[in-house]
């Protein structure tokens, strides 16, 4: 541990979490000596090494999940009993929220205020799905001319849940809570940069007392993930990550028509109408333009500004952005920490160079953050003079980089917002809520907020176009972990 990194892996994590994998209801010995390296984004030093799962570990996890699904009690457990188990997991998570927040900061430099604020959402998914299913029978009945039909929603089966490093806990629990609520069994593969969140979650599941094999964790990289998605015993892959990997996974799964849902990248637009109150926009939306150094899929990275208010807006926004403290993410007043990895740092810097070469004007930043010789610190960067056809307006940067694009009224703003291969999130800001809603209805993305940005476990989240397939959260998120069966019953069975 260095002075800049404040997490003590040996002391804060149990031996099981540091050295084993949770497979078939026990902490299993890794099958090889391969390791994952956790590198500090603050100091660039290797902080800790944990075992990396191999194909053999994956095989054991998949067999356990298959057997738990086919022969175990979980899929047939009454929804009310599954709900009780979900609540026990939520309760275990709530005991560990400070630890979850700390591992997020330690692994990828999420600023501590941000990590503390959003880990609670992860537990909320379990409580939400517990409430949703506790009264549900997963069945309905329809009368038809020849009799009646029972329509039954059954669990889809064994699910591989694959998540990225940026919000590793919340993204996993969105999937896991819905999968368990549906009666599925699970093999979770966290990303190699952030194995710990799933390890702590496994401890919660173990304490909550689920049947063996219902939840299994194999922390590993891309190659082992690829092995996992190819296993015929996996019925469904639920993936969150880059659009490139999502397309590949969809192709692999299409071979055996395994079910797939994909939560992918975004290039979301924040539309500002000409009547907007800029102070209110700065307070309610600006924090979501580069949250966690812009490494959140719903970051509002294209800001569409009324041309005639361009200067006024740029002044207000850059002043607000300059006030955000860039620094060590463990310090409570740091708003922008480092980006997560060396790769991410290079990628963001490359996009900044391309933007400059293509003629975008650097209003703020555009370089390494000053005063940070080490670590993956990118200065908060704002470009204007950006056109929709520029790389910086089209590609997901996943860094603290925002493009300002002028618009000439509502129709033009809608046109620009829709001029994207992505369709994940968006915001509209206006003093006239009905006008803002009309604009929101015309933007082809999965989620929009008028005059702010919100997320709630009861509301579906997901993308249009290349931002994904399927939804997470809400009843829609539960539905993606079910198959629908219809049983026609004869007329004389009518009571
Ligand atoms: P990534 O696609 O490189 O990796 C994501 C996960 O998939 C990792 O666990 C990785 O090991 C695994 N993986 C990669 N290739 C695989 C393969 N062929 N088979 C199986 N597993 C594979 O993405 P990343 O760089 O870790 O994450 C950033 C991306 O995630 C961004 O594009 C971001 O927009 C996206 N994201 C989307 C959402 C959403 O809800 N839509 C949320 C968060 C992040």
Short mmCIF file of C-alpha atoms and ligand atoms in Angstrom, two decimals:
data_model
loop_
_atom_site.label_atom_id
_atom_site.label_comp_id
_atom_site.label_asym_id
_atom_site.label_seq_id
_atom_site.Cartn_x
_atom_site.Cartn_y
_atom_site.Cartn_z
CA UNK A 1 0.00 0.00 0.00
CA UNK A 2 1.36 3.43 -0.90
CA UNK A 3 0.54 6.77 0.67
CA UNK A 4 -1.83 7.48 -2.21
CA UNK A 5 -3.73 4.20 -1.99
CA UNK A 6 -5.67 3.65 1.15
CA UNK A 7 -6.95 0.11 0.89
CA UNK A 8 -5.39 -2.71 2.82
CA UNK A 9 -6.21 -5.87 0.88
CA UNK A 10 -4.85 -8.26 3.52
CA UNK A 11 -6.72 -6.67 6.36
CA UNK A 12 -9.99 -5.64 4.72
CA UNK A 13 -10.68 -8.81 2.73
CA UNK A 14 -11.09 -12.30 4.15
CA UNK A 15 -8.70 -15.00 3.02
CA UNK A 16 -11.42 -16.69 0.96
CA UNK A 17 -12.01 -13.51 -1.04
CA UNK A 18 -8.33 -13.11 -1.72
CA UNK A 19 -7.46 -16.67 -2.62
CA UNK A 20 -10.47 -18.71 -3.79
CA UNK A 21 -13.50 -18.78 -6.08
CA UNK A 22 -17.09 -19.19 -4.94
CA UNK A 23 -18.27 -22.27 -6.83
CA UNK A 24 -21.03 -24.73 -5.91
CA UNK A 25 -21.69 -23.13 -2.55
CA UNK A 26 -18.12 -23.26 -1.28
CA UNK A 27 -14.87 -21.36 -1.60
CA UNK A 28 -13.01 -23.56 -4.07
CA UNK A 29 -9.26 -23.72 -4.65
CA UNK A 30 -8.26 -22.23 -8.03
CA UNK A 31 -7.27 -24.90 -10.54
CA UNK A 32 -4.15 -23.02 -11.63
CA UNK A 33 -1.60 -20.55 -10.31
CA UNK A 34 -2.57 -17.84 -12.80
CA UNK A 35 -3.11 -14.40 -11.30
CA UNK A 36 -4.85 -11.11 -11.94
CA UNK A 37 -2.87 -7.96 -11.17
CA UNK A 38 -4.65 -5.01 -9.62
CA UNK A 39 -2.83 -1.85 -10.68
CA UNK A 40 -3.41 1.44 -8.90
CA UNK A 41 -4.71 4.14 -11.25
CA UNK A 42 -3.26 6.67 -8.81
CA UNK A 43 0.32 5.41 -8.50
CA UNK A 44 0.49 2.96 -11.46
CA UNK A 45 1.92 0.36 -9.03
CA UNK A 46 0.72 -3.22 -8.71
CA UNK A 47 -1.36 -3.19 -5.53
CA UNK A 48 -2.36 -6.79 -5.23
CA UNK A 49 -2.58 -10.13 -6.99
CA UNK A 50 -5.56 -12.49 -6.93
CA UNK A 51 -6.11 -15.84 -8.58
CA UNK A 52 -7.43 -15.74 -12.13
CA UNK A 53 -10.04 -18.29 -13.13
CA UNK A 54 -9.14 -20.56 -16.03
CA UNK A 55 -11.28 -22.62 -18.40
CA UNK A 56 -11.17 -25.47 -15.87
CA UNK A 57 -12.60 -23.27 -13.12
CA UNK A 58 -15.27 -22.06 -15.54
CA UNK A 59 -16.18 -25.66 -16.36
CA UNK A 60 -16.62 -26.44 -12.67
CA UNK A 61 -18.77 -23.33 -12.19
CA UNK A 62 -20.93 -24.10 -15.25
CA UNK A 63 -21.45 -27.72 -14.13
CA UNK A 64 -22.45 -26.51 -10.66
CA UNK A 65 -24.92 -23.98 -12.06
CA UNK A 66 -26.36 -26.55 -14.50
CA UNK A 67 -26.83 -29.16 -11.84
CA UNK A 68 -28.37 -26.58 -9.45
CA UNK A 69 -30.81 -25.60 -12.18
CA UNK A 70 -31.71 -29.08 -13.40
CA UNK A 71 -31.75 -30.95 -10.10
CA UNK A 72 -31.69 -28.32 -7.35
CA UNK A 73 -34.62 -26.71 -5.62
CA UNK A 74 -34.08 -23.11 -6.75
CA UNK A 75 -36.05 -22.94 -10.01
CA UNK A 76 -39.04 -24.63 -8.37
CA UNK A 77 -38.87 -22.59 -5.14
CA UNK A 78 -41.98 -20.50 -4.57
CA UNK A 79 -41.47 -16.87 -5.63
CA UNK A 80 -42.20 -15.73 -2.08
CA UNK A 81 -39.31 -17.89 -0.80
CA UNK A 82 -37.02 -16.60 -3.54
CA UNK A 83 -38.04 -13.07 -2.54
CA UNK A 84 -37.06 -13.81 1.05
CA UNK A 85 -33.63 -15.01 -0.15
CA UNK A 86 -33.18 -11.83 -2.21
CA UNK A 87 -33.97 -9.76 0.87
CA UNK A 88 -31.37 -11.68 2.86
CA UNK A 89 -28.77 -10.91 0.17
CA UNK A 90 -29.75 -7.21 0.27
CA UNK A 91 -29.38 -7.23 4.06
CA UNK A 92 -25.90 -8.79 3.82
CA UNK A 93 -24.95 -6.21 1.20
CA UNK A 94 -26.13 -3.34 3.35
CA UNK A 95 -23.77 -4.51 6.12
CA UNK A 96 -20.91 -4.25 3.62
CA UNK A 97 -21.71 -1.02 1.73
CA UNK A 98 -18.60 0.80 3.00
CA UNK A 99 -16.44 -2.17 1.89
CA UNK A 100 -18.12 -2.26 -1.54
CA UNK A 101 -17.45 1.46 -1.94
CA UNK A 102 -13.83 1.06 -0.86
CA UNK A 103 -13.06 -1.78 -3.28
CA UNK A 104 -14.52 0.30 -6.11
CA UNK A 105 -12.18 3.19 -5.28
CA UNK A 106 -9.21 0.88 -4.72
CA UNK A 107 -9.52 -1.02 -7.99
CA UNK A 108 -10.41 1.67 -10.52
CA UNK A 109 -10.22 5.01 -8.70
CA UNK A 110 -13.93 5.80 -8.42
CA UNK A 111 -14.01 8.98 -6.29
CA UNK A 112 -15.03 7.97 -2.79
CA UNK A 113 -18.11 10.29 -2.68
CA UNK A 114 -19.33 8.72 -5.91
CA UNK A 115 -18.66 5.15 -4.81
CA UNK A 116 -20.37 5.73 -1.47
CA UNK A 117 -23.42 7.28 -3.15
CA UNK A 118 -24.00 4.58 -5.77
CA UNK A 119 -23.24 1.30 -3.98
CA UNK A 120 -26.59 1.55 -2.17
CA UNK A 121 -28.31 1.25 -5.54
CA UNK A 122 -26.83 -2.23 -5.92
CA UNK A 123 -28.62 -3.52 -2.81
CA UNK A 124 -31.80 -1.74 -3.90
CA UNK A 125 -32.08 -4.05 -6.95
CA UNK A 126 -32.46 -7.06 -4.64
CA UNK A 127 -35.12 -5.35 -2.54
CA UNK A 128 -36.94 -4.17 -5.66
CA UNK A 129 -37.08 -7.63 -7.28
CA UNK A 130 -38.04 -9.21 -3.94
CA UNK A 131 -41.04 -6.87 -3.81
CA UNK A 132 -41.88 -7.49 -7.46
CA UNK A 133 -42.00 -11.28 -7.20
CA UNK A 134 -43.25 -11.83 -3.66
CA UNK A 135 -46.91 -11.70 -4.74
CA UNK A 136 -46.34 -13.02 -8.26
CA UNK A 137 -47.25 -16.54 -9.41
CA UNK A 138 -45.42 -16.15 -12.75
CA UNK A 139 -48.63 -17.47 -14.33
CA UNK A 140 -51.72 -16.07 -15.98
CA UNK A 141 -54.73 -17.68 -17.59
CA UNK A 142 -56.53 -16.80 -20.81
CA UNK A 143 -59.88 -18.03 -22.09
CA UNK A 144 -59.98 -19.02 -25.77
CA UNK A 145 -62.80 -20.44 -27.87
CA UNK A 146 -61.75 -24.06 -27.27
CA UNK A 147 -60.98 -23.83 -23.59
CA UNK A 148 -58.33 -22.09 -21.60
CA UNK A 149 -54.59 -21.51 -21.72
CA UNK A 150 -52.14 -21.18 -18.90
CA UNK A 151 -49.30 -18.82 -19.76
CA UNK A 152 -46.34 -19.58 -17.53
CA UNK A 153 -43.10 -17.67 -17.23
CA UNK A 154 -40.29 -20.06 -16.38
CA UNK A 155 -36.65 -19.27 -15.63
CA UNK A 156 -34.55 -19.20 -18.80
CA UNK A 157 -31.96 -21.53 -17.22
CA UNK A 158 -28.25 -21.20 -16.54
CA UNK A 159 -27.05 -17.64 -17.15
CA UNK A 160 -23.58 -16.24 -17.73
CA UNK A 161 -23.43 -12.69 -16.38
CA UNK A 162 -20.49 -10.72 -17.76
CA UNK A 163 -19.75 -7.22 -16.55
CA UNK A 164 -17.14 -4.50 -17.14
CA UNK A 165 -14.87 -2.67 -14.70
CA UNK A 166 -16.52 0.73 -14.54
CA UNK A 167 -19.45 0.04 -12.18
CA UNK A 168 -18.77 -3.60 -11.41
CA UNK A 169 -21.13 -4.04 -8.48
CA UNK A 170 -24.25 -2.20 -9.67
CA UNK A 171 -24.02 -3.68 -13.15
CA UNK A 172 -23.72 -7.21 -11.75
CA UNK A 173 -26.54 -6.82 -9.24
CA UNK A 174 -28.94 -5.44 -11.87
CA UNK A 175 -28.54 -8.75 -13.66
CA UNK A 176 -28.16 -11.03 -10.68
CA UNK A 177 -31.19 -9.82 -8.74
CA UNK A 178 -33.43 -10.29 -11.80
CA UNK A 179 -31.89 -13.67 -12.71
CA UNK A 180 -32.33 -15.03 -9.18
CA UNK A 181 -35.84 -13.59 -8.94
CA UNK A 182 -36.73 -15.50 -12.11
CA UNK A 183 -35.32 -18.75 -10.69
CA UNK A 184 -32.20 -18.94 -12.85
CA UNK A 185 -28.79 -20.12 -11.73
CA UNK A 186 -25.74 -18.03 -12.51
CA UNK A 187 -22.07 -17.98 -13.41
CA UNK A 188 -20.78 -14.43 -12.99
CA UNK A 189 -17.61 -13.28 -14.72
CA UNK A 190 -16.38 -9.97 -13.39
CA UNK A 191 -13.75 -8.13 -15.36
CA UNK A 192 -10.08 -8.74 -14.56
CA UNK A 193 -9.60 -5.13 -13.40
CA UNK A 194 -12.39 -5.42 -10.80
CA UNK A 195 -12.71 -8.95 -9.42
CA UNK A 196 -13.39 -7.92 -5.83
CA UNK A 197 -16.95 -6.63 -5.97
CA UNK A 198 -18.25 -10.01 -7.11
CA UNK A 199 -16.11 -11.73 -4.48
CA UNK A 200 -17.68 -9.65 -1.70
CA UNK A 201 -21.09 -10.25 -3.26
CA UNK A 202 -20.42 -13.99 -3.17
CA UNK A 203 -19.78 -13.67 0.54
CA UNK A 204 -23.22 -12.00 0.85
CA UNK A 205 -24.86 -14.82 -1.11
CA UNK A 206 -23.07 -17.42 1.02
CA UNK A 207 -24.35 -15.78 4.21
CA UNK A 208 -27.85 -15.46 2.74
CA UNK A 209 -28.01 -19.26 2.44
CA UNK A 210 -28.93 -19.94 -1.19
CA UNK A 211 -28.79 -23.53 -2.45
CA UNK A 212 -25.36 -24.70 -3.63
CA UNK A 213 -24.52 -23.89 -7.24
CA UNK A 214 -27.11 -21.12 -7.68
CA UNK A 215 -24.43 -18.41 -7.75
CA UNK A 216 -20.87 -18.99 -8.91
CA UNK A 217 -18.09 -16.49 -9.61
CA UNK A 218 -15.12 -16.81 -11.97
CA UNK A 219 -12.99 -13.64 -12.06
CA UNK A 220 -11.08 -13.67 -15.35
CA UNK A 221 -10.22 -11.88 -18.55
CA UNK A 222 -11.58 -11.86 -22.05
CA UNK A 223 -10.30 -15.28 -23.20
CA UNK A 224 -11.83 -17.13 -20.30
CA UNK A 225 -15.01 -15.09 -20.81
CA UNK A 226 -15.04 -16.27 -24.39
CA UNK A 227 -14.77 -19.86 -23.18
CA UNK A 228 -17.71 -19.29 -20.84
CA UNK A 229 -20.09 -17.93 -23.48
CA UNK A 230 -19.37 -20.92 -25.75
CA UNK A 231 -20.46 -23.53 -23.21
CA UNK A 232 -23.54 -25.40 -24.42
CA UNK A 233 -24.75 -25.70 -20.82
CA UNK A 234 -25.22 -21.90 -20.72
CA UNK A 235 -28.77 -20.98 -21.78
CA UNK A 236 -28.37 -17.22 -21.68
CA UNK A 237 -25.61 -14.64 -21.71
CA UNK A 238 -26.33 -11.28 -20.16
CA UNK A 239 -23.49 -8.95 -21.09
CA UNK A 240 -22.59 -5.38 -20.21
CA UNK A 241 -19.58 -3.88 -21.89
CA UNK A 242 -18.31 -2.44 -25.13
CA UNK A 243 -20.32 -2.57 -28.34
CA UNK A 244 -17.45 -4.40 -30.08
CA UNK A 245 -17.43 -7.24 -27.53
CA UNK A 246 -21.24 -7.27 -27.48
CA UNK A 247 -21.41 -7.85 -31.23
CA UNK A 248 -18.93 -10.70 -30.93
CA UNK A 249 -20.87 -12.31 -28.08
CA UNK A 250 -24.13 -12.01 -30.01
CA UNK A 251 -22.49 -13.79 -32.95
CA UNK A 252 -21.13 -16.60 -30.81
CA UNK A 253 -24.47 -17.09 -29.07
CA UNK A 254 -26.42 -17.03 -32.34
CA UNK A 255 -24.68 -20.29 -33.31
CA UNK A 256 -26.69 -22.21 -30.74
CA UNK A 257 -29.42 -19.57 -30.36
CA UNK A 258 -28.51 -19.04 -26.72
CA UNK A 259 -30.50 -16.11 -25.34
CA UNK A 260 -28.53 -12.87 -25.20
CA UNK A 261 -29.08 -9.47 -23.71
CA UNK A 262 -26.60 -6.69 -24.26
CA UNK A 263 -26.02 -3.43 -22.41
CA UNK A 264 -23.47 -1.58 -24.50
CA UNK A 265 -21.90 1.78 -25.10
CA UNK A 266 -23.45 5.22 -25.43
CA UNK A 267 -22.90 8.71 -26.80
CA UNK A 268 -25.76 10.40 -25.07
CA UNK A 269 -26.98 13.90 -25.83
CA UNK A 270 -27.98 16.54 -23.31
CA UNK A 271 -30.39 18.83 -25.18
CA UNK A 272 -30.62 22.36 -23.83
CA UNK A 273 -33.61 24.34 -25.09
CA UNK A 274 -33.39 28.07 -25.74
CA UNK A 275 -35.59 28.84 -22.69
CA UNK A 276 -33.43 26.79 -20.27
CA UNK A 277 -32.25 28.14 -16.96
CA UNK A 278 -28.50 27.56 -17.18
CA UNK A 279 -27.90 27.62 -13.42
CA UNK A 280 -30.49 24.89 -12.98
CA UNK A 281 -28.88 22.88 -15.82
CA UNK A 282 -25.45 23.25 -14.21
CA UNK A 283 -26.85 21.99 -10.90
CA UNK A 284 -28.92 19.11 -12.28
CA UNK A 285 -27.27 17.79 -15.43
CA UNK A 286 -23.65 19.03 -15.57
CA UNK A 287 -22.56 16.46 -12.92
CA UNK A 288 -23.63 13.72 -15.34
CA UNK A 289 -21.55 14.95 -18.26
CA UNK A 290 -18.38 13.36 -16.87
CA UNK A 291 -19.34 11.30 -13.80
CA UNK A 292 -16.49 9.06 -12.58
CA UNK A 293 -14.20 10.69 -15.16
CA UNK A 294 -16.78 10.03 -17.89
CA UNK A 295 -16.50 6.27 -17.42
CA UNK A 296 -20.22 5.71 -17.01
CA UNK A 297 -22.24 4.48 -19.96
CA UNK A 298 -24.98 7.12 -19.57
CA UNK A 299 -22.55 10.10 -19.41
CA UNK A 300 -24.06 13.04 -21.28
CA UNK A 301 -21.07 13.54 -23.54
CA UNK A 302 -22.68 15.56 -26.32
CA UNK A 303 -24.12 18.83 -25.07
CA UNK A 304 -26.47 20.38 -27.61
CA UNK A 305 -26.60 24.11 -26.98
CA UNK A 306 -28.84 26.75 -28.62
CA UNK A 307 -26.49 28.53 -31.02
CA UNK A 308 -27.58 31.98 -29.90
CA UNK A 309 -26.73 31.13 -26.24
CA UNK A 310 -23.44 29.37 -27.06
CA UNK A 311 -21.06 31.79 -25.32
CA UNK A 312 -23.23 32.16 -22.24
CA UNK A 313 -23.46 28.38 -21.92
CA UNK A 314 -19.77 27.66 -22.55
CA UNK A 315 -18.78 30.22 -19.92
CA UNK A 316 -21.13 28.75 -17.32
CA UNK A 317 -20.21 25.14 -18.05
CA UNK A 318 -16.44 25.62 -18.16
CA UNK A 319 -16.54 27.67 -14.95
CA UNK A 320 -18.46 24.86 -13.24
CA UNK A 321 -16.12 22.20 -14.65
CA UNK A 322 -13.01 24.11 -13.56
CA UNK A 323 -14.35 24.19 -9.99
CA UNK A 324 -14.38 20.37 -9.81
CA UNK A 325 -11.37 19.15 -7.88
CA UNK A 326 -9.19 16.73 -9.86
CA UNK A 327 -7.17 14.55 -7.54
CA UNK A 328 -6.76 11.51 -5.37
CA UNK A 329 -10.11 9.68 -5.42
CA UNK A 330 -9.78 8.79 -1.72
CA UNK A 331 -10.06 12.47 -0.79
CA UNK A 332 -13.70 13.26 -0.07
CA UNK A 333 -13.75 16.52 -2.03
CA UNK A 334 -12.26 15.01 -5.22
CA UNK A 335 -14.83 15.07 -7.99
CA UNK A 336 -12.65 13.81 -10.85
CA UNK A 337 -10.10 11.08 -10.16
CA UNK A 338 -7.90 9.21 -12.63
CA UNK A 339 -9.28 7.08 -15.44
CA UNK A 340 -9.20 3.42 -14.55
CA UNK A 341 -6.32 1.87 -16.48
CA UNK A 342 -3.26 2.62 -18.60
CA UNK A 343 -5.18 1.43 -21.67
CA UNK A 344 -8.03 3.74 -20.89
CA UNK A 345 -5.62 6.65 -20.42
CA UNK A 346 -4.02 6.04 -23.83
CA UNK A 347 -7.40 5.61 -25.49
CA UNK A 348 -8.78 8.87 -24.07
CA UNK A 349 -5.61 10.79 -25.03
CA UNK A 350 -5.84 9.38 -28.57
CA UNK A 351 -9.43 10.62 -28.89
CA UNK A 352 -8.35 14.06 -27.65
CA UNK A 353 -5.61 14.20 -30.31
CA UNK A 354 -8.04 13.12 -33.02
CA UNK A 355 -10.55 15.77 -31.96
CA UNK A 356 -7.88 18.47 -32.22
CA UNK A 357 -6.72 17.21 -35.62
CA UNK A 358 -10.29 17.15 -36.94
CA UNK A 359 -10.79 20.82 -35.98
CA UNK A 360 -12.59 20.75 -32.63
CA UNK A 361 -11.71 23.73 -30.46
CA UNK A 362 -10.25 22.95 -27.01
CA UNK A 363 -12.12 25.13 -24.53
CA UNK A 364 -10.76 23.33 -21.46
CA UNK A 365 -8.18 20.62 -20.71
CA UNK A 366 -7.08 18.51 -23.63
CA UNK A 367 -4.02 17.11 -21.83
CA UNK A 368 -2.79 15.25 -18.73
CA UNK A 369 -4.17 16.86 -15.58
CA UNK A 370 -1.60 19.33 -14.30
CA UNK A 371 0.09 18.52 -11.00
CA UNK A 372 -0.25 14.76 -11.56
CA UNK A 373 3.00 13.35 -12.90
CA UNK A 374 1.99 9.79 -12.09
CA UNK A 375 -1.34 8.05 -12.38
CA UNK A 376 -3.92 8.01 -15.15
CA UNK A 377 -5.12 11.58 -14.68
CA UNK A 378 -6.75 13.25 -17.67
CA UNK A 379 -7.72 16.91 -17.31
CA UNK A 380 -11.48 17.48 -17.68
CA UNK A 381 -11.74 18.36 -21.35
CA UNK A 382 -14.36 20.39 -23.19
CA UNK A 383 -14.46 20.87 -26.95
CA UNK A 384 -16.67 23.21 -28.93
CA UNK A 385 -16.90 23.79 -32.69
CA UNK A 386 -17.79 20.11 -32.82
CA UNK A 387 -19.79 18.71 -35.72
CA UNK A 388 -21.75 15.48 -35.62
CA UNK A 389 -19.52 13.87 -38.23
CA UNK A 390 -16.34 14.28 -36.12
CA UNK A 391 -14.90 11.25 -34.36
CA UNK A 392 -15.23 12.95 -30.98
CA UNK A 393 -18.99 13.29 -31.54
CA UNK A 394 -19.46 9.73 -32.80
CA UNK A 395 -17.26 7.43 -30.72
CA UNK A 396 -17.65 6.58 -27.07
CA UNK A 397 -14.52 8.03 -25.40
CA UNK A 398 -15.19 6.79 -21.84
CA UNK A 399 -13.15 9.59 -20.33
CA UNK A 400 -13.70 13.13 -18.95
CA UNK A 401 -14.24 14.57 -22.42
CA UNK A 402 -17.35 16.46 -23.53
CA UNK A 403 -18.33 17.90 -26.91
CA UNK A 404 -20.45 21.01 -27.28
CA UNK A 405 -22.52 21.07 -30.47
CA UNK A 406 -24.67 24.06 -31.44
CA UNK A 407 -28.28 23.60 -32.55
CA UNK A 408 -30.78 25.89 -34.26
CA UNK A 409 -33.96 24.96 -32.43
CA UNK A 410 -35.85 21.89 -31.27
CA UNK A 411 -36.05 20.08 -34.63
CA UNK A 412 -32.35 20.59 -35.20
CA UNK A 413 -31.52 19.38 -31.67
CA UNK A 414 -33.56 16.20 -32.24
CA UNK A 415 -31.81 15.64 -35.57
CA UNK A 416 -28.36 15.97 -33.98
CA UNK A 417 -29.28 13.85 -30.93
CA UNK A 418 -30.44 11.07 -33.28
CA UNK A 419 -27.39 11.37 -35.54
CA UNK A 420 -25.57 8.60 -33.65
CA UNK A 421 -25.05 4.87 -33.85
CA UNK A 422 -25.84 4.74 -30.15
CA UNK A 423 -29.11 5.22 -28.29
CA UNK A 424 -28.62 4.69 -24.57
CA UNK A 425 -29.52 7.77 -22.55
CA UNK A 426 -30.29 11.45 -22.89
CA UNK A 427 -31.59 14.52 -21.13
CA UNK A 428 -33.71 17.48 -22.19
CA UNK A 429 -33.68 20.75 -20.31
CA UNK A 430 -36.39 23.40 -20.68
CA UNK A 431 -38.58 25.64 -18.56
CA UNK A 432 -41.51 24.09 -20.42
CA UNK A 433 -41.78 20.45 -19.33
CA UNK A 434 -44.34 19.54 -22.03
CA UNK A 435 -42.05 20.89 -24.71
CA UNK A 436 -39.15 18.92 -23.24
CA UNK A 437 -41.25 15.75 -23.18
CA UNK A 438 -42.19 16.24 -26.84
CA UNK A 439 -38.48 16.44 -27.68
CA UNK A 440 -37.70 13.40 -25.49
CA UNK A 441 -40.32 11.34 -27.34
CA UNK A 442 -38.56 12.03 -30.64
CA UNK A 443 -35.06 10.97 -29.49
CA UNK A 444 -34.31 7.33 -30.25
CA UNK A 445 -32.72 6.23 -26.99
CA UNK A 446 -33.79 3.87 -24.22
CA UNK A 447 -33.77 6.39 -21.37
CA UNK A 448 -34.36 10.12 -21.12
CA UNK A 449 -34.83 12.48 -18.21
CA UNK A 450 -36.44 15.89 -18.38
CA UNK A 451 -34.57 18.52 -16.33
CA UNK A 452 -32.13 16.17 -14.58
CA UNK A 453 -30.90 12.59 -14.74
CA UNK A 454 -32.35 9.73 -12.77
CA UNK A 455 -32.06 5.97 -12.39
CA UNK A 456 -34.39 3.72 -10.45
CA UNK A 457 -34.45 -0.09 -10.08
CA UNK A 458 -38.15 -0.17 -11.04
CA UNK A 459 -37.50 1.49 -14.40
CA UNK A 460 -36.16 -0.35 -17.47
CA UNK A 461 -32.68 0.69 -18.59
CA UNK A 462 -31.09 -0.22 -21.92
CA UNK A 463 -30.30 0.87 -25.40
CA UNK A 464 -31.67 1.45 -28.87
CA UNK A 465 -29.44 0.86 -31.90
CA UNK A 466 -25.86 -0.17 -31.05
CA UNK A 467 -26.36 0.56 -27.35
CA UNK A 468 -27.82 -2.85 -26.78
CA UNK A 469 -30.57 -5.42 -26.88
CA UNK A 470 -33.01 -5.94 -24.00
CA UNK A 471 -33.58 -4.05 -20.77
CA UNK A 472 -32.43 -4.29 -17.18
CA UNK A 473 -34.43 -3.11 -14.18
CA UNK A 474 -38.18 -3.14 -13.75
CA UNK A 475 -40.48 -5.97 -14.85
CA UNK A 476 -38.82 -5.73 -18.28
CA UNK A 477 -35.48 -6.75 -16.73
CA UNK A 478 -37.12 -9.75 -15.07
CA UNK A 479 -38.77 -10.80 -18.34
CA UNK A 480 -35.38 -11.17 -20.06
CA UNK A 481 -34.54 -13.99 -17.61
CA UNK A 482 -37.70 -15.95 -18.38
CA UNK A 483 -39.06 -18.16 -21.12
CA UNK A 484 -42.78 -18.16 -21.81
CA UNK A 485 -44.69 -21.43 -21.95
CA UNK A 486 -48.33 -21.80 -23.00
CA UNK A 487 -50.31 -24.86 -21.90
CA UNK A 488 -53.64 -25.33 -23.68
CA UNK A 489 -56.18 -27.04 -21.49
CA UNK A 490 -59.36 -28.66 -22.78
CA UNK A 491 -62.70 -26.94 -22.45
CA UNK A 492 -64.01 -29.63 -20.09
CA UNK A 493 -61.29 -28.72 -17.58
CA UNK A 494 -63.13 -25.43 -17.00
CA UNK A 495 -64.52 -25.41 -13.51
P1 LIG B 1 -15.31 -4.83 -22.61
O1 LIG B 1 -16.35 -5.11 -23.60
O2 LIG B 1 -13.90 -4.84 -23.04
O3 LIG B 1 -15.39 -5.89 -21.41
C1 LIG B 1 -16.55 -6.07 -20.65
C2 LIG B 1 -16.53 -7.45 -20.01
O4 LIG B 1 -16.63 -8.42 -21.04
C3 LIG B 1 -15.25 -7.79 -19.26
O5 LIG B 1 -15.59 -8.61 -18.16
C4 LIG B 1 -14.44 -8.57 -20.29
O6 LIG B 1 -13.50 -9.45 -19.70
C5 LIG B 1 -15.55 -9.33 -20.98
N1 LIG B 1 -15.29 -9.73 -22.34
C6 LIG B 1 -14.68 -9.02 -23.31
N2 LIG B 1 -14.66 -9.74 -24.46
C7 LIG B 1 -15.28 -10.91 -24.19
C8 LIG B 1 -15.59 -12.06 -24.97
N3 LIG B 1 -15.22 -12.17 -26.23
N4 LIG B 1 -16.26 -13.06 -24.38
C9 LIG B 1 -16.66 -12.98 -23.10
N5 LIG B 1 -16.37 -11.93 -22.30
C10 LIG B 1 -15.70 -10.89 -22.85
O7 LIG B 1 -15.74 -3.45 -21.94
P2 LIG B 1 -14.99 -2.60 -20.86
O8 LIG B 1 -13.94 -1.80 -21.51
O9 LIG B 1 -14.61 -3.47 -19.70
O10 LIG B 1 -16.19 -1.64 -20.37
C11 LIG B 1 -16.51 -0.43 -20.93
C12 LIG B 1 -17.71 -0.55 -21.85
O11 LIG B 1 -18.87 -0.98 -21.11
C13 LIG B 1 -18.11 0.79 -22.42
O12 LIG B 1 -18.34 0.65 -23.81
C14 LIG B 1 -19.41 1.13 -21.71
O13 LIG B 1 -20.27 1.99 -22.40
C15 LIG B 1 -20.01 -0.19 -21.50
N6 LIG B 1 -21.02 -0.13 -20.44
C16 LIG B 1 -22.35 -0.21 -20.79
C17 LIG B 1 -23.33 -0.10 -19.80
C18 LIG B 1 -24.81 -0.20 -20.13
O14 LIG B 1 -25.61 -0.44 -19.23
N7 LIG B 1 -25.23 -0.03 -21.37
C19 LIG B 1 -22.97 0.10 -18.48
C20 LIG B 1 -21.61 0.20 -18.18
C21 LIG B 1 -20.63 0.08 -19.16
#
